[in-house]
Short mmCIF file of C-alpha atoms in Angstrom, two decimals:
data_model
loop_
_atom_site.label_atom_id
_atom_site.label_comp_id
_atom_site.label_asym_id
_atom_site.label_seq_id
_atom_site.Cartn_x
_atom_site.Cartn_y
_atom_site.Cartn_z
CA THR L 755 245.57 60.11 -31.69
CA ILE L 756 243.76 62.98 -30.02
CA LYS L 757 242.57 65.54 -32.56
CA THR L 758 239.99 67.72 -30.81
CA ILE L 759 239.10 69.05 -27.39
CA GLY L 760 236.01 66.84 -27.43
CA ASP L 761 238.21 63.76 -27.85
CA LEU L 762 240.46 64.83 -24.99
CA GLU L 763 237.71 65.77 -22.55
CA LYS L 764 235.91 62.49 -23.19
CA LEU L 765 239.07 60.48 -22.66
CA MET L 766 240.26 62.31 -19.53
CA ASP L 767 236.89 63.28 -18.06
CA LYS L 768 238.52 66.62 -17.25
CA PRO L 769 237.89 70.10 -18.68
CA ALA L 770 240.05 71.61 -21.39
CA LEU L 771 241.51 74.81 -19.95
CA GLY L 772 243.40 75.80 -23.06
CA VAL L 773 243.34 75.30 -26.83
CA ILE L 774 246.63 76.50 -28.26
CA PRO L 775 247.09 76.92 -32.03
CA ARG L 776 250.08 75.85 -34.02
CA VAL L 777 252.70 78.51 -34.71
CA GLY L 778 254.71 78.25 -37.90
CA SER L 779 258.28 79.15 -38.68
CA LYS L 780 257.13 82.25 -40.58
CA GLU L 781 255.61 83.58 -37.35
CA LEU L 782 258.83 82.91 -35.44
CA THR L 783 261.22 84.79 -37.70
CA ASP L 784 262.65 86.95 -34.89
CA HIS L 785 262.26 84.43 -32.08
CA GLU L 786 264.86 82.02 -30.83
CA ASP L 787 262.40 80.32 -28.53
CA LEU L 788 258.70 79.65 -28.91
CA SER L 789 258.20 79.93 -25.15
CA LEU L 790 258.45 83.73 -25.28
CA PHE L 791 256.41 84.18 -28.45
CA ALA L 792 253.19 84.99 -26.60
CA TYR L 793 255.00 87.63 -24.54
CA ASP L 794 256.80 89.20 -27.51
CA SER L 795 253.73 89.05 -29.77
CA PRO L 796 250.83 89.99 -27.47
CA THR L 797 248.39 90.56 -30.34
CA SER L 798 248.88 87.12 -31.85
CA ALA L 799 246.26 84.39 -31.67
CA PHE L 800 248.84 82.30 -29.82
CA ALA L 801 249.04 84.93 -27.06
CA GLU L 802 245.27 85.31 -26.96
CA ALA L 803 244.89 81.55 -26.49
CA TYR L 804 247.09 81.67 -23.40
CA ARG L 805 245.21 84.70 -22.03
CA SER L 806 242.01 82.72 -22.45
CA MET L 807 243.63 79.87 -20.58
CA ARG L 808 244.58 82.21 -17.74
CA THR L 809 240.94 83.27 -17.46
CA ALA L 810 239.86 79.63 -17.34
CA LEU L 811 242.36 79.01 -14.55
CA MET L 812 241.03 81.97 -12.57
CA PHE L 813 237.56 80.37 -12.63
CA SER L 814 238.76 76.80 -12.15
CA THR L 815 238.15 76.82 -8.38
CA THR L 816 236.03 78.88 -6.00
CA GLU L 817 239.24 80.49 -4.69
CA GLY L 818 240.57 81.35 -8.13
CA ALA L 819 243.59 79.83 -9.81
CA PRO L 820 245.57 77.36 -7.65
CA LYS L 821 248.69 78.93 -6.14
CA VAL L 822 250.95 76.01 -7.05
CA LEU L 823 250.52 74.82 -10.63
CA HIS L 824 252.38 71.83 -12.03
CA PHE L 825 252.73 71.35 -15.79
CA THR L 826 253.62 68.02 -17.31
CA SER L 827 252.95 66.03 -20.47
CA VAL L 828 252.75 62.42 -21.52
CA ASN L 829 255.76 62.58 -23.86
CA ALA L 830 258.53 65.03 -24.63
CA GLY L 831 257.89 67.75 -27.20
CA GLU L 832 254.22 68.41 -26.43
CA GLY L 833 254.64 72.03 -25.34
CA LYS L 834 254.63 71.82 -21.54
CA THR L 835 257.52 74.24 -21.04
CA THR L 836 256.04 76.76 -23.46
CA THR L 837 252.73 76.45 -21.60
CA ALA L 838 254.34 76.80 -18.16
CA VAL L 839 256.31 79.89 -19.23
CA SER L 840 253.37 81.53 -20.99
CA THR L 841 251.10 80.89 -18.01
CA ALA L 842 253.62 82.32 -15.55
CA ILE L 843 254.06 85.46 -17.65
CA ASN L 844 250.30 85.86 -17.99
CA PHE L 845 249.90 85.86 -14.22
CA THR L 846 252.49 88.64 -13.90
CA GLN L 847 250.49 90.71 -16.36
CA THR L 848 247.56 90.72 -13.94
CA GLY L 849 249.82 92.13 -11.21
CA GLY L 850 250.86 88.85 -9.59
CA ASN L 851 254.35 87.98 -8.40
CA VAL L 852 255.27 84.61 -9.88
CA LEU L 853 257.97 82.04 -9.14
CA LEU L 854 258.72 79.72 -12.06
CA ILE L 855 260.66 76.58 -11.10
CA ASP L 856 262.57 74.39 -13.55
CA ALA L 857 262.08 70.97 -11.98
CA ASP L 858 262.98 69.16 -15.19
CA LEU L 859 266.34 68.05 -13.84
CA ARG L 860 266.99 65.78 -16.82
CA ASN L 861 266.49 68.24 -19.70
CA PRO L 862 266.27 71.76 -18.23
CA SER L 863 265.56 74.73 -20.45
CA LEU L 864 264.34 77.75 -18.45
CA HIS L 865 267.83 79.18 -18.00
CA LYS L 866 268.25 79.15 -21.79
CA ILE L 867 264.85 80.68 -22.43
CA PHE L 868 265.50 83.60 -20.04
CA ASP L 869 269.27 83.78 -20.68
CA LEU L 870 270.16 83.14 -17.04
CA PRO L 871 273.20 81.48 -15.44
CA ASN L 872 272.57 77.91 -14.33
CA ASN L 873 275.56 77.21 -12.11
CA ASN L 874 273.44 77.76 -8.99
CA GLY L 875 269.88 76.48 -9.02
CA LEU L 876 267.37 73.98 -7.68
CA THR L 877 269.78 71.06 -7.44
CA ASN L 878 272.21 73.17 -5.40
CA TYR L 879 269.44 73.90 -2.91
CA LEU L 880 268.17 70.32 -2.79
CA SER L 881 271.60 68.77 -2.32
CA GLY L 882 273.37 71.38 -0.20
CA ASP L 883 273.07 74.27 2.20
CA VAL L 884 272.15 76.95 -0.34
CA LYS L 885 269.30 79.20 0.75
CA PRO L 886 266.15 79.53 -1.41
CA ALA L 887 266.74 83.26 -1.83
CA ASP L 888 270.14 82.51 -3.36
CA VAL L 889 268.73 80.43 -6.21
CA ALA L 890 265.74 82.60 -7.21
CA GLN L 891 266.72 84.91 -10.07
CA ARG L 892 265.01 88.01 -11.40
CA THR L 893 264.11 88.01 -15.06
CA GLU L 894 263.68 90.90 -17.45
CA ILE L 895 259.94 90.41 -17.12
CA GLU L 896 258.57 92.41 -14.22
CA ARG L 897 257.37 90.35 -11.23
CA LEU L 898 258.69 87.07 -12.69
CA TYR L 899 261.38 85.12 -10.84
CA VAL L 900 262.95 81.86 -11.99
CA ILE L 901 264.67 79.06 -10.12
CA SER L 902 266.72 77.30 -12.78
CA SER L 903 267.54 73.62 -12.53
CA GLY L 904 271.17 73.99 -11.53
CA PRO L 905 273.71 71.31 -12.55
CA ILE L 906 272.07 68.11 -13.81
CA PRO L 907 272.26 65.50 -11.03
CA PRO L 908 272.66 61.72 -11.32
CA ASN L 909 269.61 61.13 -9.09
CA PRO L 910 266.79 63.58 -10.00
CA ALA L 911 263.93 61.56 -8.50
CA GLU L 912 265.74 61.13 -5.18
CA LEU L 913 266.41 64.86 -4.91
CA LEU L 914 262.82 65.79 -5.76
CA SER L 915 261.32 63.31 -3.32
CA GLY L 916 263.12 64.78 -0.34
CA GLY L 917 261.54 67.17 2.13
CA LYS L 918 263.48 70.14 0.80
CA MET L 919 261.47 70.19 -2.43
CA LYS L 920 258.26 70.44 -0.44
CA ASP L 921 259.83 73.17 1.67
CA ILE L 922 260.84 75.36 -1.27
CA VAL L 923 257.42 75.02 -2.90
CA SER L 924 255.68 75.88 0.38
CA LEU L 925 257.95 78.87 0.90
CA GLY L 926 257.33 80.01 -2.68
CA ALA L 927 253.57 79.81 -2.14
CA LYS L 928 253.95 82.10 0.90
CA ARG L 929 256.22 84.64 -0.77
CA PHE L 930 254.65 84.71 -4.23
CA ASP L 931 251.13 84.90 -5.59
CA TYR L 932 251.75 81.88 -7.82
CA VAL L 933 254.30 79.10 -8.14
CA VAL L 934 254.54 77.43 -11.56
CA ILE L 935 256.48 74.17 -11.85
CA ASP L 936 257.81 72.81 -15.14
CA SER L 937 258.48 69.07 -14.83
CA PRO L 938 259.56 66.17 -17.06
CA PRO L 939 256.98 64.05 -18.91
CA VAL L 940 254.99 61.44 -17.00
CA LEU L 941 255.72 58.21 -18.84
CA GLY L 942 258.85 56.37 -17.83
CA LEU L 943 259.89 58.80 -15.09
CA ALA L 944 258.97 59.20 -11.42
CA ASP L 945 259.82 62.92 -11.29
CA ALA L 946 256.45 64.24 -12.50
CA LEU L 947 254.57 62.01 -10.07
CA ILE L 948 256.58 63.34 -7.13
CA LEU L 949 255.97 66.93 -8.21
CA ALA L 950 252.26 66.31 -8.77
CA ASP L 951 251.94 65.10 -5.19
CA ILE L 952 253.34 68.34 -3.74
CA SER L 953 251.44 70.68 -6.07
CA GLN L 954 247.93 72.03 -5.62
CA ALA L 955 247.00 71.25 -9.21
CA THR L 956 248.45 69.45 -12.23
CA LEU L 957 247.73 70.32 -15.85
CA LEU L 958 248.42 67.74 -18.52
CA VAL L 959 249.66 69.24 -21.79
CA ILE L 960 248.70 67.17 -24.83
CA SER L 961 249.82 67.62 -28.43
CA ALA L 962 247.02 67.37 -30.99
CA ASN L 963 247.33 64.80 -33.77
CA SER L 964 250.38 63.11 -32.26
CA THR L 965 249.69 61.87 -28.72
CA ARG L 966 247.95 58.50 -28.65
CA SER L 967 244.95 57.93 -26.42
CA GLY L 968 246.53 54.83 -24.90
CA ALA L 969 249.56 56.84 -23.78
CA ILE L 970 247.29 59.47 -22.22
CA GLU L 971 245.36 56.80 -20.33
CA SER L 972 248.63 55.34 -19.02
CA GLY L 973 249.84 58.79 -17.96
CA LEU L 974 246.55 59.51 -16.20
CA LYS L 975 246.73 56.27 -14.24
CA ARG L 976 250.24 57.05 -13.09
CA LEU L 977 249.25 60.55 -11.97
CA GLN L 978 246.15 59.32 -10.17
CA HIS L 979 248.21 56.76 -8.27
CA SER L 980 250.45 59.59 -7.07
CA ARG L 981 247.45 61.43 -5.55
CA ALA L 982 247.73 64.18 -8.15
CA HIS L 983 244.93 66.73 -8.35
CA ILE L 984 244.50 66.83 -12.13
CA LEU L 985 242.79 70.15 -12.73
CA GLY L 986 242.40 69.79 -16.48
CA ASN L 987 244.24 69.60 -19.77
CA VAL L 988 245.74 71.85 -22.42
CA LEU L 989 245.61 70.87 -26.09
CA THR L 990 248.52 72.32 -28.07
CA LYS L 991 249.52 72.47 -31.75
CA VAL L 992 245.90 72.61 -32.86
CA GLU L 993 245.21 73.20 -36.54
CA MET L 994 242.45 75.70 -35.87
CA ASN L 995 241.29 76.01 -39.46
CA LYS L 996 241.03 72.23 -39.82
CA SER L 997 239.43 71.26 -36.54
CA GLY L 998 236.08 72.99 -36.70
CA TYR L 999 236.98 75.74 -34.24
CA GLY L 1000 235.77 78.50 -36.55
CA TYR L 1001 239.05 80.35 -36.94
CA GLU L 1002 240.47 81.34 -40.27
CA TYR L 1003 244.16 81.27 -39.49
CA ASN L 1004 246.56 78.39 -39.96
CA TYR L 1005 249.52 77.78 -37.69
CA SER L 1006 252.27 75.20 -37.90
CA TYR L 1007 254.09 74.38 -34.68
CA GLU L 1008 257.35 72.60 -35.38
CA TYR L 1009 260.20 71.41 -33.21
CA GLY L 1010 263.85 70.84 -33.90
CA SER L 1011 265.90 67.88 -32.79
CA GLY L 1012 268.34 67.28 -29.98
CA SER L 1013 268.29 67.45 -26.20
CA ASP L 1014 267.08 71.03 -26.10
CA ALA L 1015 264.28 70.58 -28.60
CA THR L 1016 261.41 69.74 -26.29
CA ASP L 1017 259.87 73.19 -26.39
CA ARG L 1018 262.32 75.00 -28.65
CA GLN L 1019 262.17 76.11 -32.26
CA SER L 1020 265.62 75.25 -33.58
CA SER L 1021 265.16 76.49 -37.12
CA THR L 1022 264.96 80.16 -36.11
CA VAL L 1023 267.54 82.32 -34.40
CA ARG L 1024 266.97 85.65 -32.73
CA SER L 1025 269.09 88.29 -34.40
#
């Protein structure tokens, strides 16, 4: 398994744009969802790690951060949704208008994270005559808009591979400073490959001490075959005090079980 940034960079031959520490249940006492922890706890090391990642993204190309960012992972439960949400919020905090799209049409979660209705979303636009403006929803976070998944369809890959998905991403890039896409994992599904092809950059989110190098290599090959521009990687759930990073805090980053557990902390409930 991958344990350090050095391991990951050597395996992928791509830069590490983020090193995200574990967060334990004690830290999440008042949080229903880990995805908003960095926003609600701006002084935490977890939030600082994502701010550092935002800075790395701003210097990742000569033009700054790519306008259309696609987040995926090798397997479920590695932290891709938390990373997509935290990155989107970080861009709003620098004055940018951000569109966050839930393109995980198999296990969507953004509507739950932001407490938004999901009866009208991306699948309604892709399969019908709904206008893009009718599916973009304001959130309580200033300058952040979300397109939720909409009803789960029987044919996610077919919907995503149509021209309308390219159209809505292109329109979002014109109307917003950044478009952030949360997609399903790479292995076993075509969805992430389709989304990588229409995005300016893909970031692969990897969980430390659990994701095997062979699985990462397989995921990389699949992304490369889809013409993905893999910008770099993000290593999550890092035991900072055990990995030689020089920090003195210890975080545990645990997940619950069930269909909504990919990026959710099920053992805590917001009061």
